PDB file of C-alpha atoms in Angstrom:
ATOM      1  CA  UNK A 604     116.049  83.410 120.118  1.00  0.00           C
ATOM      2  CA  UNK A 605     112.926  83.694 117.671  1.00  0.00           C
ATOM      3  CA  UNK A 606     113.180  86.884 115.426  1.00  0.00           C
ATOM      4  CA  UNK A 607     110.274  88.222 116.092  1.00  0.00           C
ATOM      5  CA  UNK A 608     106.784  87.834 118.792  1.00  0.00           C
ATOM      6  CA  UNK A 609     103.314  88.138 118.133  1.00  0.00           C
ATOM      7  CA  UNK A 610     100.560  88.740 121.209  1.00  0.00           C
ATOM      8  CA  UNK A 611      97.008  89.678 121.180  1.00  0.00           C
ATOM      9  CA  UNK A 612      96.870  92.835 122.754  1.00  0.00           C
ATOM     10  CA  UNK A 613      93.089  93.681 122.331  1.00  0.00           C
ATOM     11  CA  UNK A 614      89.813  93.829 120.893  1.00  0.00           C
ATOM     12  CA  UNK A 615      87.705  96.256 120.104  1.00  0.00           C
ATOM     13  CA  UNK A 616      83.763  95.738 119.701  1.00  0.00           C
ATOM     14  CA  UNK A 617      82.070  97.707 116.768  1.00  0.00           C
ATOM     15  CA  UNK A 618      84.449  97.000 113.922  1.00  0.00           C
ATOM     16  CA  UNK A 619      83.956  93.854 111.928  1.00  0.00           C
ATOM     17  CA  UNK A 620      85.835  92.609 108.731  1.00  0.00           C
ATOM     18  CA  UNK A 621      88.880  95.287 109.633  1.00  0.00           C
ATOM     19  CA  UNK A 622      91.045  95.450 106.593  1.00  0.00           C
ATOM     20  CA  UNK A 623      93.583  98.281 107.307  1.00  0.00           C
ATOM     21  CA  UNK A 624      94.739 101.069 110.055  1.00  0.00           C
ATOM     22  CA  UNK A 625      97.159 103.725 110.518  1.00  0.00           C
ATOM     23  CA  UNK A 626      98.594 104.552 114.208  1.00  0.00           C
ATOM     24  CA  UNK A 627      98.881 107.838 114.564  1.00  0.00           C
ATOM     25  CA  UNK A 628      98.752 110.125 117.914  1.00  0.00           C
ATOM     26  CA  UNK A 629      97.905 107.307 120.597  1.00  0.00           C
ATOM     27  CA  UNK A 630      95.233 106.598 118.288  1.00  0.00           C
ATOM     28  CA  UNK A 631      94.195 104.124 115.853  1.00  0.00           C
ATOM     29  CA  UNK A 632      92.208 104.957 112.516  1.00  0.00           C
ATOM     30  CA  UNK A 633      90.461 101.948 111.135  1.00  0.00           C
ATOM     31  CA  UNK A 634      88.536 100.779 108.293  1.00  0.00           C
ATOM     32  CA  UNK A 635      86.413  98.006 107.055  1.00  0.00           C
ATOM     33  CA  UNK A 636      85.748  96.423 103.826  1.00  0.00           C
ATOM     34  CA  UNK A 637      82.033  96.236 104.166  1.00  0.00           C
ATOM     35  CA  UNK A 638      82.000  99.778 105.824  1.00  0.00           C
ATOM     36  CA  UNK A 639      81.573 103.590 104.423  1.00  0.00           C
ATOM     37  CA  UNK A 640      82.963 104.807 108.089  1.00  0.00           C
ATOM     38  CA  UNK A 641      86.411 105.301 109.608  1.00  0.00           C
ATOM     39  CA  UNK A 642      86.987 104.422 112.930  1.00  0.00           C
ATOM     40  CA  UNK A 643      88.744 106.121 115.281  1.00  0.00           C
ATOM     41  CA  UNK A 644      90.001 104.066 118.637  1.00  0.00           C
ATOM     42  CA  UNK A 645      91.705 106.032 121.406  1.00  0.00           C
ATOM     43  CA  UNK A 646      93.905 103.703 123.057  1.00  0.00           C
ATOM     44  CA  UNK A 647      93.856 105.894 126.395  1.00  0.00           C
ATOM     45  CA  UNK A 648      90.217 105.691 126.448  1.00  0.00           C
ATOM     46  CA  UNK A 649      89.466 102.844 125.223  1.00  0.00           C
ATOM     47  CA  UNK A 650      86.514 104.748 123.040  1.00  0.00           C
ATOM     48  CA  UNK A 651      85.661 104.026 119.395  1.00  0.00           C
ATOM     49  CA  UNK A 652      84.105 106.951 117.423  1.00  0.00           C
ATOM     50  CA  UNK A 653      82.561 106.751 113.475  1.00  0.00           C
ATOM     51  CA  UNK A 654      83.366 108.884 110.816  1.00  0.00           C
ATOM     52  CA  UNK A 655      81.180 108.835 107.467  1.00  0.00           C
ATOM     53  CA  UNK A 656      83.260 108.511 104.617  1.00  0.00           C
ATOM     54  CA  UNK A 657      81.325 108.265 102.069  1.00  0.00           C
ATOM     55  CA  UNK A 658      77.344 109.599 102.321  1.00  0.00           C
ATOM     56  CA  UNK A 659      75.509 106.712 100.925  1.00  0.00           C
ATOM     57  CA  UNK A 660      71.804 104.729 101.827  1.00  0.00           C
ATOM     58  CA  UNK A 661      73.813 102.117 103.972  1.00  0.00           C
ATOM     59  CA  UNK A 662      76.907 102.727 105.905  1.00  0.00           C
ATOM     60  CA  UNK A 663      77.646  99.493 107.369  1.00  0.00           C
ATOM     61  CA  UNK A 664      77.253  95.894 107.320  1.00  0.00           C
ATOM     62  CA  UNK A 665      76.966  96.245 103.111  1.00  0.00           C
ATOM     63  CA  UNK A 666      75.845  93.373 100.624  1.00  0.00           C
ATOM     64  CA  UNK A 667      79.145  91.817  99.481  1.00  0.00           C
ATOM     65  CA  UNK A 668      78.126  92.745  95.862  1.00  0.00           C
ATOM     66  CA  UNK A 669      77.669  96.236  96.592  1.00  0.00           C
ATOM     67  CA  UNK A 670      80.700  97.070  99.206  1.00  0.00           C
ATOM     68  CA  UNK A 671      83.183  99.542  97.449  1.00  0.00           C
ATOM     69  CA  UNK A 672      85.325  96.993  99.336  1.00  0.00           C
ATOM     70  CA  UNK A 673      88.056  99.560 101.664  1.00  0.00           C
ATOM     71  CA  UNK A 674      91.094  97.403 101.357  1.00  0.00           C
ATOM     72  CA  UNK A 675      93.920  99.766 101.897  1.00  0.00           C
ATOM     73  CA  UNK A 676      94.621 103.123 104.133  1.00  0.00           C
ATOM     74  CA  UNK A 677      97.471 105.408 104.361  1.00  0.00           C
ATOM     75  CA  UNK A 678      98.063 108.914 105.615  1.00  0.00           C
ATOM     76  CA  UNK A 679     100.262 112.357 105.013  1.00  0.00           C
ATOM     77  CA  UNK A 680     100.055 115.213 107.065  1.00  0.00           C
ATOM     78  CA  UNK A 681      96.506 115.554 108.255  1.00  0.00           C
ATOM     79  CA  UNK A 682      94.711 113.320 105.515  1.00  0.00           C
ATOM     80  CA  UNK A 683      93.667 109.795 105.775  1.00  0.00           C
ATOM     81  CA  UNK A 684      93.356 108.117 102.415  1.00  0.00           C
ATOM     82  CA  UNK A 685      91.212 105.225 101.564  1.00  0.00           C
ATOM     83  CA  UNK A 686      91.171 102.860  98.436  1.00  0.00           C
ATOM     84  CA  UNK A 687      88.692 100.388  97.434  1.00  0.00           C
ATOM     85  CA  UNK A 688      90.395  96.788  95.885  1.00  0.00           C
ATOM     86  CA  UNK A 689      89.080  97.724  92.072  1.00  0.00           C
ATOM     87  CA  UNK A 690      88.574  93.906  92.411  1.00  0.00           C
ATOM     88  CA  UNK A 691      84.964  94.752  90.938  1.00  0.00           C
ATOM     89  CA  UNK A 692      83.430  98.014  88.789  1.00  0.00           C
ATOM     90  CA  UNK A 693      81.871  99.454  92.307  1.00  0.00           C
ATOM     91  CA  UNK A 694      85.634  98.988  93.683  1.00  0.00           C
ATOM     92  CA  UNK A 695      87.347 101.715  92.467  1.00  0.00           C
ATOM     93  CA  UNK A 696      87.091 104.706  94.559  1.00  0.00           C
ATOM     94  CA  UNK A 697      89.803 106.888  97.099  1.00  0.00           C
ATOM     95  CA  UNK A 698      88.483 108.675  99.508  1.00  0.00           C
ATOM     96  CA  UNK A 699      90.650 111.106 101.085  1.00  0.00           C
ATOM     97  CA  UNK A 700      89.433 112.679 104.893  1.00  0.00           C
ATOM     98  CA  UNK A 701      91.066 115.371 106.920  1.00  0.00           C
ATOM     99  CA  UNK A 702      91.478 114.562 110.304  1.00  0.00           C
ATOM    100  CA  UNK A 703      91.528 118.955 110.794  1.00  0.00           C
ATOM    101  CA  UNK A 704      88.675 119.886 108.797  1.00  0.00           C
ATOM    102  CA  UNK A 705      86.855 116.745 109.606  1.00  0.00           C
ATOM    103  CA  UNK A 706      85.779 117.007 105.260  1.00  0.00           C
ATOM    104  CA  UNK A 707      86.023 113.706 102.828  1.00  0.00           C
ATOM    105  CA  UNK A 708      86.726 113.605  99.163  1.00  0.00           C
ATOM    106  CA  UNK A 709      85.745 110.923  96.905  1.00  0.00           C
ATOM    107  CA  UNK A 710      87.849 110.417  93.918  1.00  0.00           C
ATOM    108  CA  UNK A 711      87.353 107.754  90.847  1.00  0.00           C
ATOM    109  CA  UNK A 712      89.983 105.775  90.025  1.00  0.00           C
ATOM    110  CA  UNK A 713      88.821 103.663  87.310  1.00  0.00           C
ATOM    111  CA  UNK A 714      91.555 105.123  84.474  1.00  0.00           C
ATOM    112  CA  UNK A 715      94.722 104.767  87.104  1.00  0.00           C
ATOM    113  CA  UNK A 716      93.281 101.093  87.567  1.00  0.00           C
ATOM    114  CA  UNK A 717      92.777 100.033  84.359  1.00  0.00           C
ATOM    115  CA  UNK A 718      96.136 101.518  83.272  1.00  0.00           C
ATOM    116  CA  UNK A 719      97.752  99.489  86.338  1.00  0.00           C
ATOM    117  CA  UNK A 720      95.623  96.041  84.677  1.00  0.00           C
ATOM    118  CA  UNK A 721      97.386  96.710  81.526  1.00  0.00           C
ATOM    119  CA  UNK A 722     100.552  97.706  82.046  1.00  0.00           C
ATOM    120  CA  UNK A 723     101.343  94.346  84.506  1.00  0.00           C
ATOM    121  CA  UNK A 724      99.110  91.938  82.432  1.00  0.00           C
ATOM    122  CA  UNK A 725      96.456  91.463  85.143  1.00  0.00           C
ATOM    123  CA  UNK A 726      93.093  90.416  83.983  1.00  0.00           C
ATOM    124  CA  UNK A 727      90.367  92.429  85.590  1.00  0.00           C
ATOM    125  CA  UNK A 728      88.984  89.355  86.903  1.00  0.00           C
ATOM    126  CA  UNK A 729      92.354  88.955  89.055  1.00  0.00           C
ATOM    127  CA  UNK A 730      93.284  92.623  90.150  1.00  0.00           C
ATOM    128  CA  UNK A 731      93.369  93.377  93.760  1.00  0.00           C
ATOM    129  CA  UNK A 732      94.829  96.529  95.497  1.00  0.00           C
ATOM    130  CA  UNK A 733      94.951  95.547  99.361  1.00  0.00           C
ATOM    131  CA  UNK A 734      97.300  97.620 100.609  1.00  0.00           C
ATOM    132  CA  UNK A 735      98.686 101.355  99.719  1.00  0.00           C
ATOM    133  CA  UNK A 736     101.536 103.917 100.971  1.00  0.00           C
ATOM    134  CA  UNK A 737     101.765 107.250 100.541  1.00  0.00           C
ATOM    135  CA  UNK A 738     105.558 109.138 101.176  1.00  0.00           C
ATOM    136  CA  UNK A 739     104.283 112.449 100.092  1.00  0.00           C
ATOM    137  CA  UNK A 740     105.129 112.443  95.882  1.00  0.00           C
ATOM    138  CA  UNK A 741     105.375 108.336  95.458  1.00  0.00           C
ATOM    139  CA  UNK A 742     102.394 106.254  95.962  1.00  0.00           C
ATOM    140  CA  UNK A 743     103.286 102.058  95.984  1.00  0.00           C
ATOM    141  CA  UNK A 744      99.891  99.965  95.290  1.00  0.00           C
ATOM    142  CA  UNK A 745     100.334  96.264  96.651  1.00  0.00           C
ATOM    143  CA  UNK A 746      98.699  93.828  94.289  1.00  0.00           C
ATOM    144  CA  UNK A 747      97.619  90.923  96.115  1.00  0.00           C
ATOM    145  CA  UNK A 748      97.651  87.852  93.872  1.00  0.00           C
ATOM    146  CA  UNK A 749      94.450  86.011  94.972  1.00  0.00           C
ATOM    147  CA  UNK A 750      93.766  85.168  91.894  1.00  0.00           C
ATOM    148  CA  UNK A 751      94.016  82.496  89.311  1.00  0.00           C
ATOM    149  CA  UNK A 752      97.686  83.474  88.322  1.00  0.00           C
ATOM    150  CA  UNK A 753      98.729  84.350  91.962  1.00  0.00           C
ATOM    151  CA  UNK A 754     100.082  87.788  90.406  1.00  0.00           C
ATOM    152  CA  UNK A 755     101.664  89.970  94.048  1.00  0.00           C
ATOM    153  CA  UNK A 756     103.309  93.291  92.907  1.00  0.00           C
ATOM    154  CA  UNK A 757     104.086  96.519  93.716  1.00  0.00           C
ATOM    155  CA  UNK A 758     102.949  99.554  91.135  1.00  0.00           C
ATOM    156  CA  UNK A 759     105.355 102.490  92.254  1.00  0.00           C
ATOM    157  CA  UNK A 760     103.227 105.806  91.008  1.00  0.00           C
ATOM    158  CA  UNK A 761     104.256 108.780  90.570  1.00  0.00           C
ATOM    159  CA  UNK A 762     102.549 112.526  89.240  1.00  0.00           C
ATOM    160  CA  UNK A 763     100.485 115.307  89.949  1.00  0.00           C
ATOM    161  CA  UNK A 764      97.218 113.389  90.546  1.00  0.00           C
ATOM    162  CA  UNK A 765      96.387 109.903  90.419  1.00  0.00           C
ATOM    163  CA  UNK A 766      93.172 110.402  88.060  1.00  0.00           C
ATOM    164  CA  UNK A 767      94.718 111.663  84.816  1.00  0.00           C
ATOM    165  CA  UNK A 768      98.709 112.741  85.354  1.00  0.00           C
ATOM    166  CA  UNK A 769     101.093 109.893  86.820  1.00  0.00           C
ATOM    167  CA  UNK A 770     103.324 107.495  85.927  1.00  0.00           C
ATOM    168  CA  UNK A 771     103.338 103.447  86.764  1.00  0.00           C
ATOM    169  CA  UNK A 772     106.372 100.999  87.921  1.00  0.00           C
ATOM    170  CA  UNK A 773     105.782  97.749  88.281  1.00  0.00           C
ATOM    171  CA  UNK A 774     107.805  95.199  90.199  1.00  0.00           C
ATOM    172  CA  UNK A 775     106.747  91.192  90.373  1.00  0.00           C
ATOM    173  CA  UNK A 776     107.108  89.214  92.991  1.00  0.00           C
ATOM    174  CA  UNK A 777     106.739  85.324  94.250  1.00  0.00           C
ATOM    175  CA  UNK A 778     106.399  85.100  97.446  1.00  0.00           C
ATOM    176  CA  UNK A 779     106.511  81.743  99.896  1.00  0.00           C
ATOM    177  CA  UNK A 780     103.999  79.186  99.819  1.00  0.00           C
ATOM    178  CA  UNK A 781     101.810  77.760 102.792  1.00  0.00           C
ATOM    179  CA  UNK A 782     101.135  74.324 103.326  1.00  0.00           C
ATOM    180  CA  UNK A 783     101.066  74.490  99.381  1.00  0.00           C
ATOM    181  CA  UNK A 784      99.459  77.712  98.605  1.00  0.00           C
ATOM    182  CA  UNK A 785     101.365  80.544  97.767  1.00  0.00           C
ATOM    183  CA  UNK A 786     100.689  83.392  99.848  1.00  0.00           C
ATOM    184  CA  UNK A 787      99.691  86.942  98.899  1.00  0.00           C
ATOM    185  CA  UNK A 788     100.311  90.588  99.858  1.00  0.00           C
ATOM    186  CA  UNK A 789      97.606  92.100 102.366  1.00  0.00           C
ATOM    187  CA  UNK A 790      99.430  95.129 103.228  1.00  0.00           C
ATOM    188  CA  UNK A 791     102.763  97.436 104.017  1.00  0.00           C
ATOM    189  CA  UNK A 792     104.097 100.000 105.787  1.00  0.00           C
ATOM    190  CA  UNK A 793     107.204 101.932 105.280  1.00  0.00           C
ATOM    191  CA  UNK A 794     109.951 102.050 107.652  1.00  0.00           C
ATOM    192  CA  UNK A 795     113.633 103.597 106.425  1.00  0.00           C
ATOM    193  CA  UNK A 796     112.941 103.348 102.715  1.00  0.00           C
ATOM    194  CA  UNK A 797     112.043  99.308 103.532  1.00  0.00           C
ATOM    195  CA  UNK A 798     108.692  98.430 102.447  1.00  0.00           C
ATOM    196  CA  UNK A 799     107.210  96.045 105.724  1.00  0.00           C
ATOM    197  CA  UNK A 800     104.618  93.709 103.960  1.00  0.00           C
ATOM    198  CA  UNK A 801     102.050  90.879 105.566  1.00  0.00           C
ATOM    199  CA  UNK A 802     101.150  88.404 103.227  1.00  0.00           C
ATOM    200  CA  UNK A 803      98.167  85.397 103.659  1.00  0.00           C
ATOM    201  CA  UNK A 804      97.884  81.873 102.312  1.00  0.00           C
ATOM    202  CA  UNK A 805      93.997  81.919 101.197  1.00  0.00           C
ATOM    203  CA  UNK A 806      93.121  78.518  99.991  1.00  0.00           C
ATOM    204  CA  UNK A 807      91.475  80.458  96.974  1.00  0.00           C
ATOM    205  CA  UNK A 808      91.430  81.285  93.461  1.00  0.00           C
ATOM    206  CA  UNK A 809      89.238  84.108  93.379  1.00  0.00           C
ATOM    207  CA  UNK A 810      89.121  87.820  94.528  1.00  0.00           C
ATOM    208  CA  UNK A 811      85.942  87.330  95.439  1.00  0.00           C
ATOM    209  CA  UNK A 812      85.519  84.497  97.062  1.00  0.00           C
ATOM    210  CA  UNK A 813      87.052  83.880 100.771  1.00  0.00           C
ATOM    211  CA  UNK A 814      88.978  80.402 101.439  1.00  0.00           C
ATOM    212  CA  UNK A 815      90.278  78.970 104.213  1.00  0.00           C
ATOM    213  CA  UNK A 816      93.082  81.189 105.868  1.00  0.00           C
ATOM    214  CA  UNK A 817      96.091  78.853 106.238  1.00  0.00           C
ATOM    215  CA  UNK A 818      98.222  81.040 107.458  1.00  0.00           C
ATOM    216  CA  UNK A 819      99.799  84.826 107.371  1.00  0.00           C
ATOM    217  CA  UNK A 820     103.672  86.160 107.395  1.00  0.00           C
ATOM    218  CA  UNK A 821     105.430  89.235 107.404  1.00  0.00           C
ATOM    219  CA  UNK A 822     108.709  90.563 104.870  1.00  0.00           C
ATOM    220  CA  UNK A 823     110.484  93.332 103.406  1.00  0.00           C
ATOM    221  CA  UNK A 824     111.003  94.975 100.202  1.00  0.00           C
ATOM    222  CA  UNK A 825     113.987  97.473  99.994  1.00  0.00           C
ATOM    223  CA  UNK A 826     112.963  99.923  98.051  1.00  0.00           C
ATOM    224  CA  UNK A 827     116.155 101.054  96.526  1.00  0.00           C
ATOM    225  CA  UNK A 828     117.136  97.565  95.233  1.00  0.00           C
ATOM    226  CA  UNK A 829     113.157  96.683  95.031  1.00  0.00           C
ATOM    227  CA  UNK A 830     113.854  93.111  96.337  1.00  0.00           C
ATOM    228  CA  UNK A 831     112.652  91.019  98.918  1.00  0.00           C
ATOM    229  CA  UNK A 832     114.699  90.882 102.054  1.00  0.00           C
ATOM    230  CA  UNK A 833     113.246  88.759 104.089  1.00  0.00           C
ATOM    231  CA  UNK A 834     110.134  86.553 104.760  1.00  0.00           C
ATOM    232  CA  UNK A 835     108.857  85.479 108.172  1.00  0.00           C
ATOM    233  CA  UNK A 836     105.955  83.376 109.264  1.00  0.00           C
ATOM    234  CA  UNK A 837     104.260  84.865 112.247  1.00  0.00           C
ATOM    235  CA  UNK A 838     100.480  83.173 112.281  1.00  0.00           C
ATOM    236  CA  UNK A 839      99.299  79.498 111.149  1.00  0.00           C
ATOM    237  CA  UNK A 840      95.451  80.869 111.562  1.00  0.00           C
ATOM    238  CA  UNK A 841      95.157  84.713 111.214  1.00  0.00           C
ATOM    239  CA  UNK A 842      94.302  86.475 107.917  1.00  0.00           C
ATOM    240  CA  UNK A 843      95.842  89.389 108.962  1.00  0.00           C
ATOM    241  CA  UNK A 844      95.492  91.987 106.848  1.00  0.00           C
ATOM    242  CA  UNK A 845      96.777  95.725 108.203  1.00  0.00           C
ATOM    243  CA  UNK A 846      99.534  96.903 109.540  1.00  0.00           C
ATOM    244  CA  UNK A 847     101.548 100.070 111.190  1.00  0.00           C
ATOM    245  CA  UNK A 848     104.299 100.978 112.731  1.00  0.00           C
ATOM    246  CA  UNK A 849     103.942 101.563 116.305  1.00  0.00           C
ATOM    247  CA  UNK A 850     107.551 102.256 118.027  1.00  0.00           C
ATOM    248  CA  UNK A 851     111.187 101.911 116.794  1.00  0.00           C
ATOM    249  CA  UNK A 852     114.723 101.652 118.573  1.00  0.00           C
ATOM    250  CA  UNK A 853     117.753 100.484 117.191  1.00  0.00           C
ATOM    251  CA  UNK A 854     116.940  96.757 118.539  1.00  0.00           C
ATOM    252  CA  UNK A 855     113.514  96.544 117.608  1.00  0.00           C
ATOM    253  CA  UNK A 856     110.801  97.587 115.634  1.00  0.00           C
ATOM    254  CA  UNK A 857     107.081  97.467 116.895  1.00  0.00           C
ATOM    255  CA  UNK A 858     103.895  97.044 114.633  1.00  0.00           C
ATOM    256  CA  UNK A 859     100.101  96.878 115.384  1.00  0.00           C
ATOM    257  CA  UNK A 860      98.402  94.862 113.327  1.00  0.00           C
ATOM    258  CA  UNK A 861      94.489  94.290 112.285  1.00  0.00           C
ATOM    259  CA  UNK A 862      92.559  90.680 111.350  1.00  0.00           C
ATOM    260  CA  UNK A 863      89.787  90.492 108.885  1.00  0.00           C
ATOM    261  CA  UNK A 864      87.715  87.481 109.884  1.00  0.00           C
ATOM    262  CA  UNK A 865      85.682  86.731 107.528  1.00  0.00           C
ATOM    263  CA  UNK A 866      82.618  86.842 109.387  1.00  0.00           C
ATOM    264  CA  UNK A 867      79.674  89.618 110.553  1.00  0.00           C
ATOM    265  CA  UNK A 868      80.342  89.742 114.112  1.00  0.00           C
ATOM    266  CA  UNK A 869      81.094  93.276 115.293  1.00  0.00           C
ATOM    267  CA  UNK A 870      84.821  92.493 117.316  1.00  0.00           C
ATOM    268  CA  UNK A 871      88.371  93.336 115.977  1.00  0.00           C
ATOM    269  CA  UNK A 872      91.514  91.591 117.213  1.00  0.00           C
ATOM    270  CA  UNK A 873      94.519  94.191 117.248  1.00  0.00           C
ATOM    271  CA  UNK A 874      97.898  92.601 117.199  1.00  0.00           C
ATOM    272  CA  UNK A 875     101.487  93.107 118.669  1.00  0.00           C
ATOM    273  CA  UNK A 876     103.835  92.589 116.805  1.00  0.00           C
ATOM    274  CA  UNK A 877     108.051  92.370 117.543  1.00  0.00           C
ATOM    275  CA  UNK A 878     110.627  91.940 115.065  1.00  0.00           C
ATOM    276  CA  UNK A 879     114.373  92.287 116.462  1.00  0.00           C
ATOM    277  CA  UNK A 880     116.605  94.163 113.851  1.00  0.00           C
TER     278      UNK A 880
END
């Protein structure tokens, strides 16, 4: 019996390059790394609505070298909070909405990422936030390592704020390789204290630069021993790159997952995925 199953369950027209989402309410809250909106999909309706997140001269569709690049999302309580990759100088922004009072915040980052470069060894050139999760008072930043180095880790921050009062963790890791490229994180999720990851094999040395996807899998990282549990290959074509937890039993936990591919057309693929405990 395979461990887990992944199925197309639909796609929505409106959203291209998708690069994260959060299930929350019957409803999924997307975003898109050449987008300043959220977008919010009610499964029972089927309907996709826009939310500005950021009030700038162009909103969607953005030049590559002027995207602040939305690679990771994660939500407490009513918030919704959006980081760009820091892969570049225009990168390295959160923006934080409220789903109640329907307000955004934009904060700078650039001193919490540069601290992050330093304290792990990553070159500018090769850091790459892609995925984020928030419990409330710990923030974990998932390194995806694209680059020359193939650097994937996991900054564990902690403090008041996360522009001038925190502290930084960092945990390495090497994760499998696909027909002969490593792969690299693309996001998480936590699920009882065990960090759910997908990873993609990018034939690619750059953060920059997309390669051809050969493949994408999913793991865990137990957060109390900060090692990796398992690995699991679930796509030989899909650069799959967000994921959330959708329902949870004893036999079974249930994730939606987003694709990012690589291309302008408008359509997002949303994925099912299985794995048995």
């Amino acid at each position: 019996m395979e461990k887990f199953q992944l199925e197309v369950l639909f796609h929505i027209i409106g959203i291209g390059a998708a690069s994260g989402l959060v299930y929350k309410d019957h409803t999924l809250f997307l975003i898109s790394d050449n987008s300043n909106y959220g977008y919010e999909y009610d499964l029972a309706n089927q309907s996709l609505a826009k939310i500005v997140l950021q009030d700038r001269p162009v909103l969607e569709a953005i030049p590559k070298n002027q995207k602040p690049d939305f690679e990771a999302i994660t939500s407490f309580g009513d918030s919704y909070y959006v980081f760009g990759s820091g892969s570049t100088e225009n990168r390295i922004e959160m923006v934080q909405y409220n789903a109640k009072t329907k307000t955004s915040k934009t904060t700078e980052l650039s001193d919490l990422y540069l601290l992050m470069q330093r304290f792990s060894n990553i070159k500018p050139e090769e850091f790459n936030i892609e995925g984020v999760v928030f419990t409330g008072n710990i923030w974990y930043f998932l390194q995806r390592g694209n680059g020359k180095t193939g650097k994937n880790g996991l900054f564990t921050v902690q403090g008041k704020n996360l522009e001038n009062d925190f502290t930084i963790l960092y945990n390495e890791y090497q994760l499998p390789k696909i027909k002969g490229v490593q792969a690299s994180f693309t996001d998480a999720v936590l699920v009882d204290n065990q960090l759910y990851f997908l990873a993609t094999a990018e034939d690619t040395n750059s953060t920059y630069d997309d390669g051809e996807v050969l493949g994408s899998l999913v793991g865990s990282i137990n957060l109390k021993t900060m090692k990796i549990d398992f690995t699991e290959k679930i796509s030989a074509t899909a650069k799959l790159e967000g994921i959330s937890l959708y329902k949870k039993n004893d036999k079974a936990l249930e994730f939606l997952l987003c694709e990012d591919n690589d291309t302008d057309e408008l359509q997002t693929t949303i994925y099912h995925l299985t794995l048995k405990r």
